[in-house]
Tab-separated table of C-alpha atoms in Angstrom:
chain	number	residue	atom	x	y	z
A	215	MET	CA	4.075	52.071	59.910
A	216	SER	CA	4.648	53.392	56.406
A	217	GLN	CA	2.065	55.909	55.271
A	218	SER	CA	1.708	56.936	51.638
A	219	SER	CA	-0.977	59.009	49.992
A	220	VAL	CA	-1.660	59.444	46.288
A	221	SER	CA	-3.707	62.244	44.747
A	222	TYR	CA	-4.457	63.541	41.265
A	223	LEU	CA	-4.487	67.248	40.520
A	224	TRP	CA	-7.112	66.986	37.779
A	225	ARG	CA	-9.536	65.444	40.278
A	226	GLU	CA	-8.396	67.294	43.405
A	227	PRO	CA	-7.420	70.888	42.517
A	228	GLU	CA	-6.718	71.652	46.207
A	229	ALA	CA	-4.524	68.596	46.761
A	230	ALA	CA	-1.411	70.679	47.436
A	231	LYS	CA	-3.110	72.811	50.066
A	232	GLY	CA	-1.383	72.541	53.448
A	233	PHE	CA	1.987	71.625	51.967
A	234	GLU	CA	4.898	74.006	51.532
A	235	THR	CA	7.111	72.346	48.922
A	236	GLY	CA	6.885	70.281	45.758
A	237	VAL	CA	9.678	67.816	45.041
A	238	SER	CA	10.596	66.731	41.523
A	239	LEU	CA	12.383	63.367	41.602
A	240	HIS	CA	13.996	61.376	38.776
A	241	SER	CA	14.488	63.345	35.576
A	242	HIS	CA	17.173	63.335	32.898
A	243	THR	CA	19.380	65.814	31.041
A	244	ASN	CA	21.698	65.694	28.049
A	245	GLN	CA	24.358	64.314	30.404
A	246	SER	CA	22.449	61.034	30.542
A	247	LYS	CA	23.525	58.281	28.143
A	248	GLU	CA	20.487	56.336	26.970
A	249	THR	CA	21.087	52.997	25.279
A	250	LEU	CA	20.201	52.386	21.627
A	251	ASP	CA	19.297	48.769	22.367
A	252	PHE	CA	15.647	49.742	22.127
A	253	ILE	CA	16.061	50.167	18.349
A	254	SER	CA	16.971	46.538	17.780
A	255	GLU	CA	14.270	45.442	20.208
A	256	MET	CA	11.705	47.663	18.471
A	257	SER	CA	12.555	46.118	15.101
A	258	LYS	CA	11.618	42.730	16.542
A	259	ASP	CA	8.201	44.048	17.504
A	260	TRP	CA	7.662	46.133	14.356
A	261	SER	CA	8.539	43.888	11.442
A	262	VAL	CA	8.141	46.806	9.008
A	263	LEU	CA	11.370	48.279	10.431
A	264	GLN	CA	13.488	45.196	9.865
A	265	PRO	CA	14.266	45.831	6.152
A	266	VAL	CA	15.339	49.397	7.001
A	267	MET	CA	17.519	48.138	9.861
A	268	ARG	CA	19.231	45.509	7.711
A	269	TRP	CA	19.775	48.069	4.933
A	270	ALA	CA	21.357	50.538	7.363
A	271	GLU	CA	23.629	47.852	8.797
A	272	ARG	CA	24.857	46.739	5.357
A	273	ARG	CA	25.356	50.336	4.225
A	274	CYS	CA	27.423	51.274	7.312
A	275	LYS	CA	29.592	48.204	6.867
A	276	ARG	CA	30.123	48.757	3.128
A	277	ARG	CA	30.709	52.522	3.079
A	278	GLN	CA	32.357	53.252	6.420
A	279	SER	CA	33.578	49.886	7.743
A	280	ILE	CA	31.336	50.401	10.787
A	281	ASP	CA	29.430	47.530	12.386
A	282	LEU	CA	26.295	48.985	13.954
A	283	ASN	CA	26.552	48.370	17.677
A	284	TYR	CA	23.339	49.290	19.478
A	285	ALA	CA	24.748	48.283	22.857
A	286	ARG	CA	27.654	50.744	22.664
A	287	GLY	CA	25.757	53.485	20.886
A	288	TYR	CA	23.611	55.885	22.874
A	289	TRP	CA	21.433	58.976	22.650
A	290	THR	CA	21.122	61.895	25.017
A	291	PRO	CA	17.931	63.724	26.034
A	292	PRO	CA	17.552	67.204	24.531
A	293	LEU	CA	17.571	69.412	27.653
A	294	THR	CA	20.749	70.821	29.169
A	295	PRO	CA	21.007	70.634	32.986
A	296	SER	CA	19.974	74.276	33.310
A	297	LEU	CA	16.949	73.882	31.010
A	298	ALA	CA	15.894	70.676	32.763
A	299	PHE	CA	16.179	72.246	36.208
A	300	ASP	CA	14.172	75.307	35.166
A	301	LEU	CA	11.463	73.149	33.528
A	302	GLU	CA	10.900	71.152	36.711
A	303	ARG	CA	11.161	74.176	38.986
A	304	ARG	CA	8.693	76.239	36.960
A	305	GLN	CA	6.048	73.510	36.922
A	306	ILE	CA	5.993	73.384	40.720
A	307	GLU	CA	6.244	77.124	41.276
A	308	ASP	CA	3.764	78.134	38.563
A	309	LYS	CA	1.178	75.332	38.705
A	310	LEU	CA	1.285	74.526	42.401
A	311	GLN	CA	2.352	77.950	43.702
A	312	MET	CA	4.875	76.476	46.098
A	313	GLN	CA	8.602	76.193	46.688
A	314	ALA	CA	10.357	73.699	44.399
A	315	LEU	CA	13.037	71.121	45.122
A	316	VAL	CA	14.509	69.323	42.099
A	317	SER	CA	16.595	66.149	42.102
A	318	ILE	CA	18.013	65.209	38.682
A	319	THR	CA	19.120	61.600	38.237
A	320	ASP	CA	20.964	60.896	35.008
A	321	HIS	CA	22.028	57.354	34.243
A	322	ASP	CA	25.206	56.521	36.159
A	323	ASP	CA	26.382	60.135	35.992
A	324	ILE	CA	26.364	63.107	38.389
A	325	ASN	CA	27.681	65.759	35.989
A	326	ALA	CA	24.348	67.592	35.793
A	327	PRO	CA	23.903	68.298	39.529
A	328	MET	CA	27.602	69.069	39.917
A	329	LEU	CA	27.371	71.649	37.113
A	330	LEU	CA	24.157	73.110	38.508
A	331	ARG	CA	25.650	73.527	41.973
A	332	SER	CA	28.019	76.132	40.518
A	333	VAL	CA	25.036	78.324	39.540
A	334	PRO	CA	23.527	80.495	42.319
A	335	SER	CA	19.904	79.746	41.372
A	336	SER	CA	20.438	75.991	41.664
A	337	ARG	CA	23.298	75.685	44.137
A	338	HIS	CA	21.165	73.670	46.589
A	339	ILE	CA	20.334	70.902	44.122
A	340	PRO	CA	21.146	67.467	45.584
A	341	VAL	CA	23.864	65.297	44.052
A	342	SER	CA	21.804	62.413	42.716
A	343	VAL	CA	22.048	59.599	40.188
A	344	GLU	CA	20.080	56.720	38.669
A	345	TRP	CA	22.368	53.801	39.420
A	346	THR	CA	22.296	50.666	37.239
A	347	VAL	CA	22.487	47.579	39.452
A	348	PRO	CA	22.999	44.275	37.571
A	349	PHE	CA	21.074	41.538	39.379
A	350	GLY	CA	20.757	37.971	38.159
A	351	ASP	CA	19.998	38.059	34.444
A	352	THR	CA	18.562	41.578	34.553
A	353	ALA	CA	19.424	44.946	36.097
A	354	PHE	CA	17.518	47.362	38.298
A	355	HIS	CA	17.627	51.150	38.346
A	356	ILE	CA	18.110	52.585	41.811
A	357	GLY	CA	17.648	56.291	42.483
A	358	VAL	CA	20.340	57.484	44.881
A	359	HIS	CA	19.495	61.033	45.971
A	360	ASN	CA	21.447	63.606	47.971
A	361	LEU	CA	24.915	62.117	48.086
A	362	PRO	CA	27.300	64.204	50.226
A	363	SER	CA	28.755	66.834	47.903
A	364	ALA	CA	32.283	66.370	49.279
A	365	THR	CA	32.320	62.651	48.471
A	366	GLY	CA	29.840	62.583	45.588
A	367	ALA	CA	32.504	62.035	42.912
A	368	ALA	CA	34.111	59.226	44.922
A	369	TRP	CA	30.733	57.594	45.425
A	370	MET	CA	29.998	57.815	41.708
A	371	GLU	CA	33.272	56.095	40.896
A	372	ARG	CA	32.423	53.349	43.337
A	373	LEU	CA	28.902	52.869	41.996
A	374	ALA	CA	30.148	52.832	38.384
A	375	ALA	CA	32.804	50.255	39.275
A	376	PHE	CA	30.114	48.037	40.795
A	377	THR	CA	27.953	48.310	37.671
A	378	ALA	CA	30.890	47.248	35.511
A	379	LEU	CA	31.546	44.063	37.502
A	380	PRO	CA	30.310	40.808	35.917
A	381	VAL	CA	27.519	39.375	38.070
A	382	ALA	CA	29.021	35.878	37.936
A	383	THR	CA	32.321	36.957	39.502
A	384	ARG	CA	31.006	39.626	41.869
A	385	GLU	CA	31.488	39.089	45.591
A	386	PRO	CA	28.086	38.021	47.013
A	387	GLN	CA	28.191	40.550	49.872
A	388	LEU	CA	29.349	43.517	47.820
A	389	LEU	CA	25.909	44.886	46.963
A	390	ARG	CA	24.782	44.604	50.568
A	391	GLU	CA	27.872	46.483	51.712
A	392	VAL	CA	27.314	49.329	49.239
A	393	LEU	CA	23.608	49.690	50.037
A	394	ALA	CA	24.243	49.470	53.774
A	395	GLU	CA	26.836	52.241	53.595
A	396	LEU	CA	24.456	54.443	51.619
A	397	ASP	CA	21.742	53.762	54.182
A	398	GLU	CA	24.095	54.832	56.974
A	399	ILE	CA	24.283	58.356	55.508
A	400	PRO	CA	21.241	60.094	57.087
A	401	GLY	CA	20.628	62.504	54.207
A	402	VAL	CA	20.701	59.923	51.405
A	403	LEU	CA	17.464	58.650	49.868
A	404	VAL	CA	17.456	55.278	48.061
A	405	ILE	CA	14.528	54.579	45.732
A	406	PHE	CA	13.730	51.485	43.667
A	407	ASN	CA	12.812	53.109	40.350
A	408	HIS	CA	10.053	51.627	38.129
A	409	PRO	CA	10.390	48.262	39.936
A	410	LEU	CA	7.994	46.321	37.707
A	411	TRP	CA	9.253	47.520	34.325
A	412	ASP	CA	10.877	44.567	32.584
A	413	LEU	CA	13.375	46.892	30.947
A	414	TYR	CA	15.840	44.161	30.015
A	415	ARG	CA	13.155	41.833	28.661
A	416	VAL	CA	13.769	38.767	30.750
A	417	GLY	CA	10.017	38.071	30.815
A	418	LYS	CA	7.443	39.355	33.297
A	419	GLU	CA	7.377	36.247	35.467
A	420	ARG	CA	11.161	36.067	35.738
A	421	HIS	CA	11.390	39.824	36.339
A	422	ASP	CA	8.836	39.675	39.149
A	423	VAL	CA	10.726	36.827	40.814
A	424	LEU	CA	13.956	38.816	40.692
A	425	VAL	CA	12.273	41.957	42.066
A	426	ASN	CA	10.939	40.069	45.066
A	427	GLU	CA	14.301	38.360	45.574
A	428	PHE	CA	16.023	41.762	45.516
A	429	LEU	CA	13.588	43.193	48.068
A	430	ALA	CA	13.935	40.132	50.293
A	431	LEU	CA	17.717	40.523	50.314
A	432	TYR	CA	18.105	44.307	50.314
A	433	GLY	CA	14.706	45.843	51.045
A	434	GLN	CA	15.870	47.113	54.428
A	435	TYR	CA	18.179	49.548	52.612
A	436	VAL	CA	15.498	50.768	50.166
A	437	HIS	CA	13.486	53.730	51.408
A	438	ALA	CA	10.633	53.746	48.878
A	439	LEU	CA	9.302	52.210	45.652
A	440	GLU	CA	8.628	54.535	42.754
A	441	LEU	CA	5.334	55.301	41.044
A	442	ASN	CA	6.731	56.258	37.664
A	443	GLY	CA	5.346	59.161	35.663
A	444	LEU	CA	6.183	57.551	32.315
A	445	ARG	CA	4.851	54.070	33.063
A	446	ASP	CA	1.177	53.248	32.632
A	447	TRP	CA	-1.515	53.231	35.298
A	448	LYS	CA	-1.671	49.402	35.462
A	449	GLU	CA	2.035	49.024	36.216
A	450	ASN	CA	1.904	51.756	38.855
A	451	ARG	CA	-1.058	50.079	40.512
A	452	GLU	CA	0.917	46.837	40.676
A	453	ALA	CA	3.942	48.730	42.029
A	454	ALA	CA	1.765	50.128	44.823
A	455	THR	CA	0.569	46.612	45.626
A	456	LEU	CA	4.172	45.424	45.697
A	457	ALA	CA	5.079	48.262	48.072
A	458	GLY	CA	2.263	47.245	50.409
A	459	LYS	CA	3.467	43.648	50.377
A	460	TRP	CA	6.933	44.736	51.551
A	461	ASN	CA	5.718	47.522	53.882
A	462	GLN	CA	7.380	50.118	51.679
A	463	LEU	CA	6.376	53.684	50.929
A	464	VAL	CA	5.515	54.705	47.394
A	465	ILE	CA	7.140	57.866	46.089
A	466	SER	CA	7.013	59.940	42.913
A	467	GLY	CA	9.455	59.740	40.027
A	468	GLY	CA	8.715	61.444	36.740
A	469	ASP	CA	11.473	59.828	34.637
A	470	ARG	CA	11.340	62.754	32.201
A	471	HIS	CA	13.544	62.397	29.130
A	472	GLY	CA	11.890	64.947	26.843
A	473	VAL	CA	10.492	68.446	27.296
A	474	GLU	CA	7.306	67.594	29.206
A	475	PRO	CA	7.867	68.178	32.951
A	476	ASN	CA	7.551	65.281	35.362
A	477	ALA	CA	4.056	63.845	35.501
A	478	ASN	CA	4.175	63.466	39.272
A	479	VAL	CA	5.818	65.166	42.239
A	480	ASN	CA	5.980	64.705	45.998
A	481	LEU	CA	4.302	67.129	48.357
A	482	THR	CA	6.020	67.914	51.631
A	483	ARG	CA	6.148	70.388	54.480
A	484	ALA	CA	9.948	70.226	54.448
A	485	GLY	CA	11.935	73.307	53.538
A	486	SER	CA	15.049	71.531	52.258
A	487	PHE	CA	15.867	68.284	50.518
A	488	THR	CA	17.567	66.907	53.615
A	489	GLU	CA	14.416	67.611	55.642
A	490	PHE	CA	12.384	65.875	52.922
A	491	VAL	CA	14.638	62.807	53.200
A	492	HIS	CA	14.070	62.804	56.969
A	493	GLU	CA	10.305	62.906	56.386
A	494	VAL	CA	10.501	59.870	54.087
A	495	ARG	CA	13.113	57.818	55.955
A	496	ARG	CA	12.339	58.556	59.594
A	497	GLU	CA	8.737	59.730	59.681
A	498	ARG	CA	7.817	57.262	56.894
A	499	GLN	CA	5.582	59.754	55.121
A	500	SER	CA	5.177	60.251	51.367
A	501	HIS	CA	2.541	62.276	49.525
A	502	VAL	CA	2.500	61.670	45.759
A	503	LEU	CA	0.682	64.076	43.449
A	504	PHE	CA	0.051	63.144	39.819
A	505	MET	CA	-0.009	66.137	37.504
A	506	PRO	CA	-2.623	66.667	34.747
A	507	GLN	CA	-0.369	65.333	31.976
A	508	TYR	CA	-0.594	61.873	33.527
A	509	ALA	CA	-4.292	61.820	32.660
A	510	GLU	CA	-3.397	61.908	28.961
A	511	PRO	CA	-3.462	58.541	27.128
A	512	TRP	CA	-0.256	56.694	27.939
A	513	LYS	CA	0.581	55.741	24.348
A	514	HIS	CA	0.094	59.344	23.284
A	515	ARG	CA	2.536	60.529	25.980
A	516	ILE	CA	5.128	57.946	24.945
A	517	LEU	CA	4.787	59.142	21.356
A	518	GLN	CA	5.279	62.740	22.459
A	519	SER	CA	8.381	61.787	24.457
A	520	THR	CA	9.747	59.996	21.381
A	521	LEU	CA	9.073	63.053	19.248
A	522	ASP	CA	10.907	65.219	21.792
A	523	ALA	CA	13.960	63.010	21.311
A	524	ILE	CA	14.012	63.256	17.496
A	525	ARG	CA	13.067	66.911	17.152
A	526	ASN	CA	15.503	69.633	16.167
A	527	TYR	CA	15.815	72.611	18.518
A	528	PRO	CA	17.369	75.569	16.642
A	529	HIS	CA	17.480	77.730	19.808
A	530	PHE	CA	19.462	75.174	21.841
A	531	PRO	CA	23.224	75.448	22.424
A	532	GLU	CA	25.443	74.512	19.491
A	533	GLY	CA	26.052	70.784	19.327
A	534	SER	CA	22.634	69.766	20.647
A	535	ARG	CA	20.267	71.395	18.171
A	536	ARG	CA	19.834	68.490	15.742
A	537	TRP	CA	18.699	65.013	16.741
A	538	ASP	CA	21.730	63.436	15.044
A	539	GLN	CA	24.039	65.598	17.175
A	540	ARG	CA	22.524	63.945	20.251
A	541	VAL	CA	23.015	60.345	19.045
A	542	TYR	CA	26.448	58.735	19.387
A	543	HIS	CA	28.068	55.668	17.853
A	544	PRO	CA	31.634	54.320	17.555
A	545	ASP	CA	33.403	55.253	14.320
A	546	ALA	CA	35.614	52.823	12.366
A	547	ASN	CA	38.340	53.288	14.999
A	548	GLY	CA	35.995	52.637	17.901
A	549	GLU	CA	35.861	56.264	19.063
A	550	MET	CA	32.460	57.628	20.094
A	551	ARG	CA	31.218	60.401	17.791
A	552	PRO	CA	27.883	62.085	17.063
A	553	VAL	CA	26.278	60.328	14.114
A	554	SER	CA	26.016	63.746	12.428
A	555	GLU	CA	29.773	63.414	11.886
A	556	LEU	CA	29.444	59.908	10.459
A	557	TRP	CA	26.974	60.617	7.641
A	558	PRO	CA	28.858	60.362	4.296
A	559	LYS	CA	27.084	63.430	2.881
A	560	GLY	CA	26.658	65.345	6.128
A	561	TYR	CA	23.003	64.413	6.599
A	562	ALA	CA	20.988	61.284	7.390
A	563	PRO	CA	20.360	58.849	4.484
A	564	ARG	CA	16.941	59.156	2.892
A	565	PRO	CA	15.467	55.887	4.240
A	566	ILE	CA	16.261	57.020	7.790
A	567	GLN	CA	14.812	60.452	7.087
A	568	ALA	CA	11.681	58.747	5.733
A	569	VAL	CA	11.231	56.687	8.915
A	570	LEU	CA	11.656	59.769	11.094
A	571	SER	CA	9.202	61.706	8.935
A	572	MET	CA	6.603	58.990	9.421
A	573	VAL	CA	7.061	59.086	13.184
A	574	ARG	CA	6.878	62.894	13.218
A	575	LEU	CA	3.701	62.736	11.122
A	576	MET	CA	2.055	60.812	13.958
A	577	GLY	CA	2.599	63.850	16.172
A	578	ALA	CA	1.120	66.357	13.714
A	579	ALA	CA	-2.520	67.382	13.340
A	580	PRO	CA	-4.920	65.904	12.433
A	581	LEU	CA	-3.332	62.438	12.834
A	582	SER	CA	-2.134	63.226	16.354
A	583	GLY	CA	-5.654	64.093	17.488
A	584	GLY	CA	-7.060	60.942	15.935
A	585	LEU	CA	-4.480	58.767	17.642
A	586	ARG	CA	-5.104	60.495	20.947
A	587	MET	CA	-8.813	59.678	20.701
A	588	ALA	CA	-8.104	56.095	19.645
A	589	TRP	CA	-5.751	55.638	22.597
A	590	ASN	CA	-8.087	57.254	25.123
A	591	ASP	CA	-8.077	55.097	28.264
A	592	SER	CA	-9.108	57.760	30.763
A	593	VAL	CA	-12.146	55.978	32.196
A	594	GLU	CA	-10.308	52.726	32.839
A	595	MET	CA	-7.242	54.580	34.036
A	596	GLN	CA	-9.029	56.716	36.591
A	597	THR	CA	-10.988	53.714	37.873
A	598	THR	CA	-7.774	51.770	38.377
A	599	LEU	CA	-5.747	54.631	39.834
A	600	ALA	CA	-8.434	55.177	42.450
A	601	LYS	CA	-7.345	51.846	43.933
A	602	LEU	CA	-3.948	53.383	44.755
A	603	ASP	CA	-5.688	55.426	47.443
A	604	ALA	CA	-7.293	52.405	49.046
């Protein structure tokens, strides 16, 4: 029988007592390519942005012969692999006073853990990735943790090749074969990340149907369903219900993209990541601990994560200090370049600067405090999260 427990540090200060290690799962570095599709989607929801979007598109076409392509363009989170690793490690060591294990999962890329394994302080980090799995008319994000270091690069090539295949022409058994082979590696942990987030906007009902179809077909190769540190309490409650329906464990996954450390971790008595995988896969045990930042209003946290992405960091390594050095788009020849190199005058046009200034204003006092109070959902959240323990 699968046994999961969920606790909340702000309600249970001694929740970590009796455990030896905290495990940070699912976080991102500047090696992760994050799609810009959300900009076009956001403009549909926020009609005030549409005139700015259309203006920017016309201007790029007229001045630089560039058609704005949100699907090809991408942004990267601000933290380098080393900074991201240290952020996650310090939270566990300093706040929980325990040994830390950190598994970084950039989108379809293992550069961060491979780089970190060359540094003595992080040489034991697992080779992990957040794998994009097209399925039907959507795609799911699967956390694949602790790939064998000797074959990690080969596995990444194989996973990337699968992602690139059109669903319509893909061999029906191919996904089963890949997942089954991953499952055969004892030290590998396969997690269904944020299973109920309709990330590709196919509609909640359709998304839920596809999730259940995926679990019916491949659930035997999935080791746990994620409670996501950046999704709201209602979605995580529903994810826990889904896990119960399929006799799955729930597991933590912070999904950090900014500079706030993961909002949840796993507690374990294991001394290594491989031992932790054994605890989850063979002993079917998972102990999720939500950190105090998860008690903050969800909309306020999303705003802060957005602000992290568009801030400038003068003390960061050259090439990642300004927000427009971390956003990439094809130039007129189709080559990917930082948008900082595409501005005609070397800096963002004024309308874009104005939009960013408005967003940044939302994160400054006293407006930030007012929004935080307006978005306060702590009573409802804590009442609902209590059901995760039931």
